[in-house]
mmCIF file of C-alpha atoms in Angstrom:
data_model
loop_
_atom_site.group_PDB
_atom_site.id
_atom_site.type_symbol
_atom_site.label_atom_id
_atom_site.label_comp_id
_atom_site.label_asym_id
_atom_site.label_seq_id
_atom_site.Cartn_x
_atom_site.Cartn_y
_atom_site.Cartn_z
ATOM 1 C CA MET A 199 0.000 0.000 0.000
ATOM 2 C CA ILE A 200 2.915 2.375 0.701
ATOM 3 C CA LYS A 201 4.248 1.828 -2.811
ATOM 4 C CA PHE A 202 0.739 2.189 -4.223
ATOM 5 C CA CYS A 203 0.387 5.582 -2.510
ATOM 6 C CA GLU A 204 3.753 6.622 -3.920
ATOM 7 C CA TYR A 205 2.575 5.820 -7.459
ATOM 8 C CA LEU A 206 -0.698 7.637 -6.935
ATOM 9 C CA ARG A 207 1.059 10.693 -5.515
ATOM 10 C CA THR A 208 3.351 10.880 -8.539
ATOM 11 C CA TYR A 209 0.355 10.616 -10.850
ATOM 12 C CA LEU A 210 -1.517 13.220 -8.826
ATOM 13 C CA TYR A 211 1.293 15.744 -9.136
ATOM 14 C CA SER A 212 2.094 15.126 -12.779
ATOM 15 C CA THR A 213 -1.491 15.422 -14.007
ATOM 16 C CA MET A 214 -2.603 18.391 -11.867
ATOM 17 C CA LEU A 215 -5.641 16.596 -10.499
ATOM 18 C CA ASN A 216 -5.698 19.177 -7.684
ATOM 19 C CA ALA A 217 -7.875 21.448 -9.791
ATOM 20 C CA GLY A 218 -7.652 25.145 -9.096
ATOM 21 C CA SER A 219 -3.991 25.149 -8.078
ATOM 22 C CA ASN A 220 -0.912 25.114 -10.250
ATOM 23 C CA PHE A 221 1.522 24.919 -7.323
ATOM 24 C CA MET A 222 2.551 21.354 -8.178
ATOM 25 C CA SER A 223 1.962 21.564 -11.914
ATOM 26 C CA PRO A 224 4.276 19.534 -14.179
ATOM 27 C CA PRO A 225 6.672 22.476 -14.857
ATOM 28 C CA MET A 226 6.920 23.199 -11.117
ATOM 29 C CA LEU A 227 7.530 19.525 -10.362
ATOM 30 C CA VAL A 228 10.263 19.299 -13.002
ATOM 31 C CA ARG A 229 11.933 22.434 -11.637
ATOM 32 C CA LEU A 230 11.729 21.168 -8.062
ATOM 33 C CA PHE A 231 13.426 17.857 -8.781
ATOM 34 C CA ASP A 232 15.875 19.411 -11.226
ATOM 35 C CA GLU A 233 17.310 21.660 -8.508
ATOM 36 C CA ARG A 234 17.358 19.273 -5.552
ATOM 37 C CA LEU A 235 17.154 15.702 -4.378
ATOM 38 C CA TYR A 236 14.212 14.954 -2.098
ATOM 39 C CA PHE A 237 14.480 12.035 0.316
ATOM 40 C CA ALA A 238 11.802 10.699 2.640
ATOM 41 C CA VAL A 239 12.861 11.080 6.267
ATOM 42 C CA SER A 240 9.803 9.593 7.941
ATOM 43 C CA ILE A 241 6.500 7.950 7.183
ATOM 44 C CA ASN A 242 3.360 7.365 9.231
ATOM 45 C CA CYS A 243 0.589 5.156 7.824
ATOM 46 C CA GLU A 244 -2.714 4.149 9.384
ATOM 47 C CA TYR A 245 -4.898 1.546 7.716
ATOM 48 C CA PHE A 246 -8.656 1.615 8.165
ATOM 49 C CA PRO A 247 -10.519 -1.730 8.260
ATOM 50 C CA GLY A 248 -12.123 -1.069 4.878
ATOM 51 C CA ILE A 249 -8.766 -1.485 3.138
ATOM 52 C CA TYR A 250 -9.004 -5.211 3.838
ATOM 53 C CA ASP A 251 -12.411 -5.502 2.185
ATOM 54 C CA ARG A 252 -11.803 -7.404 -1.053
ATOM 55 C CA ALA A 253 -14.790 -5.599 -2.592
ATOM 56 C CA ILE A 254 -12.624 -2.501 -3.024
ATOM 57 C CA LEU A 255 -10.578 -4.334 -5.646
ATOM 58 C CA SER A 256 -13.371 -3.657 -8.131
ATOM 59 C CA LYS A 257 -14.041 -0.070 -7.031
ATOM 60 C CA PRO A 258 -12.197 3.192 -7.805
ATOM 61 C CA ILE A 259 -10.056 4.638 -5.013
ATOM 62 C CA GLU A 260 -10.077 8.360 -4.297
ATOM 63 C CA MET A 261 -6.800 9.910 -3.172
ATOM 64 C CA THR A 262 -6.110 13.378 -1.836
ATOM 65 C CA ASP A 263 -2.738 14.916 -1.016
ATOM 66 C CA ARG A 264 -1.472 18.312 0.074
ATOM 67 C CA ILE A 265 1.737 20.077 0.950
ATOM 68 C CA ALA A 266 1.952 21.049 4.637
ATOM 69 C CA ASN A 267 4.432 21.999 7.365
ATOM 70 C CA VAL A 268 6.889 23.749 5.060
ATOM 71 C CA GLY A 269 10.102 24.322 7.008
ATOM 72 C CA ARG A 270 13.623 25.431 6.186
ATOM 73 C CA SER A 271 14.689 22.267 4.362
ATOM 74 C CA SER A 272 11.699 19.934 4.631
ATOM 75 C CA TYR A 273 7.971 19.695 4.037
ATOM 76 C CA SER A 274 5.252 17.133 4.672
ATOM 77 C CA HIS A 275 2.525 15.524 2.607
ATOM 78 C CA VAL A 276 1.877 11.764 2.744
ATOM 79 C CA ASN A 277 5.315 11.490 4.321
ATOM 80 C CA THR A 278 7.969 13.989 5.365
ATOM 81 C CA GLY A 279 10.723 14.752 2.889
ATOM 82 C CA VAL A 280 13.954 16.714 3.076
ATOM 83 C CA SER A 281 15.735 18.776 0.425
ATOM 84 C CA LEU A 282 19.318 17.711 -0.375
ATOM 85 C CA ASP A 283 22.170 19.000 -2.514
ATOM 86 C CA LYS A 284 22.675 16.817 -5.584
ATOM 87 C CA SER A 285 26.433 16.520 -5.176
ATOM 88 C CA SER A 286 26.916 16.218 -1.411
ATOM 89 C CA ARG A 287 23.535 14.543 -0.741
ATOM 90 C CA LYS A 288 23.366 16.659 2.432
ATOM 91 C CA PRO A 289 20.334 18.723 3.594
ATOM 92 C CA VAL A 290 20.064 22.228 2.146
ATOM 93 C CA PRO A 291 17.340 24.887 2.412
ATOM 94 C CA LEU A 292 14.312 24.576 0.168
ATOM 95 C CA PRO A 293 14.396 26.867 -2.889
ATOM 96 C CA ASP A 294 13.059 30.376 -2.187
ATOM 97 C CA TRP A 295 10.526 30.101 -4.987
ATOM 98 C CA PHE A 296 9.173 26.897 -3.413
ATOM 99 C CA THR A 297 8.713 28.390 0.049
ATOM 100 C CA GLU A 298 7.106 31.484 -1.479
ATOM 101 C CA LYS A 299 4.674 29.348 -3.448
ATOM 102 C CA ALA A 300 3.936 27.304 -0.326
ATOM 103 C CA ALA A 301 3.525 30.326 1.949
ATOM 104 C CA ARG A 302 -0.113 29.430 2.607
ATOM 105 C CA ALA A 303 0.511 25.727 3.160
ATOM 106 C CA PRO A 304 -1.316 24.576 6.305
ATOM 107 C CA GLU A 305 0.266 23.397 9.533
ATOM 108 C CA VAL A 306 -0.855 19.903 10.514
ATOM 109 C CA ASN A 307 -0.002 17.888 13.585
ATOM 110 C CA VAL A 308 2.558 15.257 12.598
ATOM 111 C CA GLU A 309 3.630 13.049 15.468
ATOM 112 C CA ARG A 310 7.399 13.040 15.860
ATOM 113 C CA ILE A 311 8.963 9.602 15.574
ATOM 114 C CA GLU A 312 11.386 9.139 18.438
ATOM 115 C CA MET A 313 14.595 7.139 18.182
ATOM 116 C CA LEU A 314 14.274 3.587 19.458
ATOM 117 C CA THR A 315 16.280 2.116 22.307
ATOM 118 C CA VAL A 316 17.230 -1.351 21.095
ATOM 119 C CA PRO A 317 17.017 -3.972 23.871
ATOM 120 C CA ASN A 318 19.445 -6.850 24.226
ATOM 121 C CA ASN A 319 16.941 -9.615 23.524
ATOM 122 C CA THR A 320 16.132 -9.073 19.851
ATOM 123 C CA HIS A 321 15.759 -11.357 16.852
ATOM 124 C CA LEU A 322 18.532 -10.676 14.341
ATOM 125 C CA MET A 323 18.240 -11.392 10.626
ATOM 126 C CA SER A 324 20.375 -10.332 7.669
ATOM 127 C CA TYR A 325 19.300 -9.172 4.231
ATOM 128 C CA LYS A 326 21.453 -8.253 1.234
ATOM 129 C CA VAL A 327 19.969 -5.322 -0.684
ATOM 130 C CA GLN A 328 19.107 -6.195 -4.277
ATOM 131 C CA GLU A 329 19.200 -3.890 -7.284
ATOM 132 C CA SER A 330 15.423 -4.271 -7.544
ATOM 133 C CA ASP A 331 15.098 -2.664 -4.096
ATOM 134 C CA THR A 332 16.518 0.635 -5.360
ATOM 135 C CA ASP A 333 14.875 3.555 -7.156
ATOM 136 C CA TYR A 334 15.904 6.427 -9.443
ATOM 137 C CA TYR A 335 18.105 7.824 -6.663
ATOM 138 C CA HIS A 336 20.018 4.507 -6.718
ATOM 139 C CA HIS A 337 19.255 3.870 -3.061
ATOM 140 C CA VAL A 338 16.684 1.669 -1.321
ATOM 141 C CA ASN A 339 13.218 3.071 -1.959
ATOM 142 C CA GLN A 340 11.368 4.137 1.184
ATOM 143 C CA SER A 341 8.537 1.681 0.522
ATOM 144 C CA LYS A 342 10.973 -1.254 0.528
ATOM 145 C CA TYR A 343 11.803 -0.867 4.220
ATOM 146 C CA SER A 344 8.243 -1.754 5.186
ATOM 147 C CA MET A 345 8.566 -4.847 2.986
ATOM 148 C CA PHE A 346 11.822 -5.820 4.719
ATOM 149 C CA CYS A 347 10.105 -5.490 8.100
ATOM 150 C CA HIS A 348 7.074 -7.480 6.970
ATOM 151 C CA ASN A 349 9.195 -10.283 5.513
ATOM 152 C CA VAL A 350 11.224 -10.577 8.717
ATOM 153 C CA ALA A 351 8.066 -10.615 10.834
ATOM 154 C CA ALA A 352 6.501 -13.239 8.545
ATOM 155 C CA GLU A 353 9.514 -15.536 8.919
ATOM 156 C CA LEU A 354 9.624 -15.098 12.681
ATOM 157 C CA ALA A 355 5.892 -15.851 12.932
ATOM 158 C CA HIS A 356 6.239 -18.897 10.665
ATOM 159 C CA ASN A 357 9.103 -20.235 12.816
ATOM 160 C CA LYS A 358 7.122 -19.544 16.008
ATOM 161 C CA LYS A 359 9.697 -17.105 17.333
ATOM 162 C CA LEU A 360 7.060 -14.560 18.422
ATOM 163 C CA SER A 361 4.868 -14.931 21.499
ATOM 164 C CA VAL A 362 1.520 -13.955 19.944
ATOM 165 C CA LEU A 363 1.880 -13.635 16.174
ATOM 166 C CA LYS A 364 2.359 -17.156 14.862
ATOM 167 C CA GLY A 365 1.818 -19.087 11.636
ATOM 168 C CA ASN A 366 0.636 -17.192 8.568
ATOM 169 C CA LEU A 367 1.239 -13.515 9.282
ATOM 170 C CA SER A 368 -0.990 -12.455 6.380
ATOM 171 C CA LEU A 369 -4.012 -13.574 8.429
ATOM 172 C CA ASN A 370 -3.349 -10.599 10.722
ATOM 173 C CA LYS A 371 -4.487 -7.138 9.629
ATOM 174 C CA ILE A 372 -1.886 -4.399 9.980
ATOM 175 C CA LYS A 373 -3.302 -1.293 11.678
ATOM 176 C CA SER A 374 -0.365 1.075 11.285
ATOM 177 C CA PHE A 375 3.251 1.432 10.247
ATOM 178 C CA ARG A 376 5.661 4.185 11.265
ATOM 179 C CA GLY A 377 9.254 4.578 10.258
ATOM 180 C CA ALA A 378 12.176 7.003 10.302
ATOM 181 C CA PHE A 379 14.939 6.883 7.701
ATOM 182 C CA LEU A 380 18.371 7.762 9.083
ATOM 183 C CA GLY A 381 20.527 7.266 5.992
ATOM 184 C CA GLU A 382 20.877 5.657 2.596
ATOM 185 C CA ASN A 383 21.349 2.001 1.690
ATOM 186 C CA ASN A 384 22.432 0.782 -1.718
ATOM 187 C CA ALA A 385 22.464 -2.420 -3.739
ATOM 188 C CA GLY A 386 24.930 -4.876 -2.221
ATOM 189 C CA ASP A 387 24.642 -3.530 1.328
ATOM 190 C CA CYS A 388 24.013 -6.151 4.000
ATOM 191 C CA LEU A 389 21.350 -5.014 6.443
ATOM 192 C CA GLN A 390 21.211 -6.330 9.994
ATOM 193 C CA ILE A 391 17.542 -6.216 10.973
ATOM 194 C CA ARG A 392 16.700 -6.429 14.665
ATOM 195 C CA THR A 393 13.129 -7.199 15.700
ATOM 196 C CA TRP A 394 11.457 -7.218 19.092
ATOM 197 C CA GLU A 395 7.988 -7.140 20.633
ATOM 198 C CA ALA A 396 6.636 -4.198 22.595
ATOM 199 C CA HIS A 397 6.666 -5.068 26.301
ATOM 200 C CA PHE A 398 3.206 -3.523 26.714
ATOM 201 C CA ASP A 399 1.632 -5.327 23.728
ATOM 202 C CA PRO A 400 3.368 -8.237 21.933
ATOM 203 C CA ARG A 401 1.210 -7.607 18.858
ATOM 204 C CA ILE A 402 3.299 -4.481 18.247
ATOM 205 C CA LEU A 403 6.670 -5.121 16.624
ATOM 206 C CA PHE A 404 9.688 -2.827 16.498
ATOM 207 C CA PHE A 405 12.442 -3.000 13.889
ATOM 208 C CA ASP A 406 15.885 -1.476 13.727
#
């Protein structure tokens, strides 16, 4: 679903479906990505029960998106992204023309994702990043991290390594997924994925 939203967002911007506003029109979008790199730094998804209704497979899906919380070098919409220099790949201020255009962007409450304290008793699994995990920035696409987490959880559940979630993980409906991206990973990198259950609710899994 995260990847699906990414596709829809790209389509939304490139076709100006947000009628009445040319802020993210195709020329503006081209200019924005021509001047800077834009990386996702965090994502927060909540899934309503209706998303698991198979009847929606035959129905159109309506999507809305908006720019919000425009700061010095970042802004939010479906996720929070940061502006980076193309050469150094380090954060830089957003272009002046962008912040001027977004002067009336609303402020919305986005819960800050705090850094995790990794306990000693975690499940550790390794994964070698494949070329198919990367995107046009030649690093792991933000949607892939949720897939890595899901695959690890599915294997742990199948091998009965978790206290509550066991067997076929797909029989459980995911309610939410939150993540913070601290750096880039590229094809060939070997990721060490640590997983543990929340002490207050073993149905909640943490990944690092």
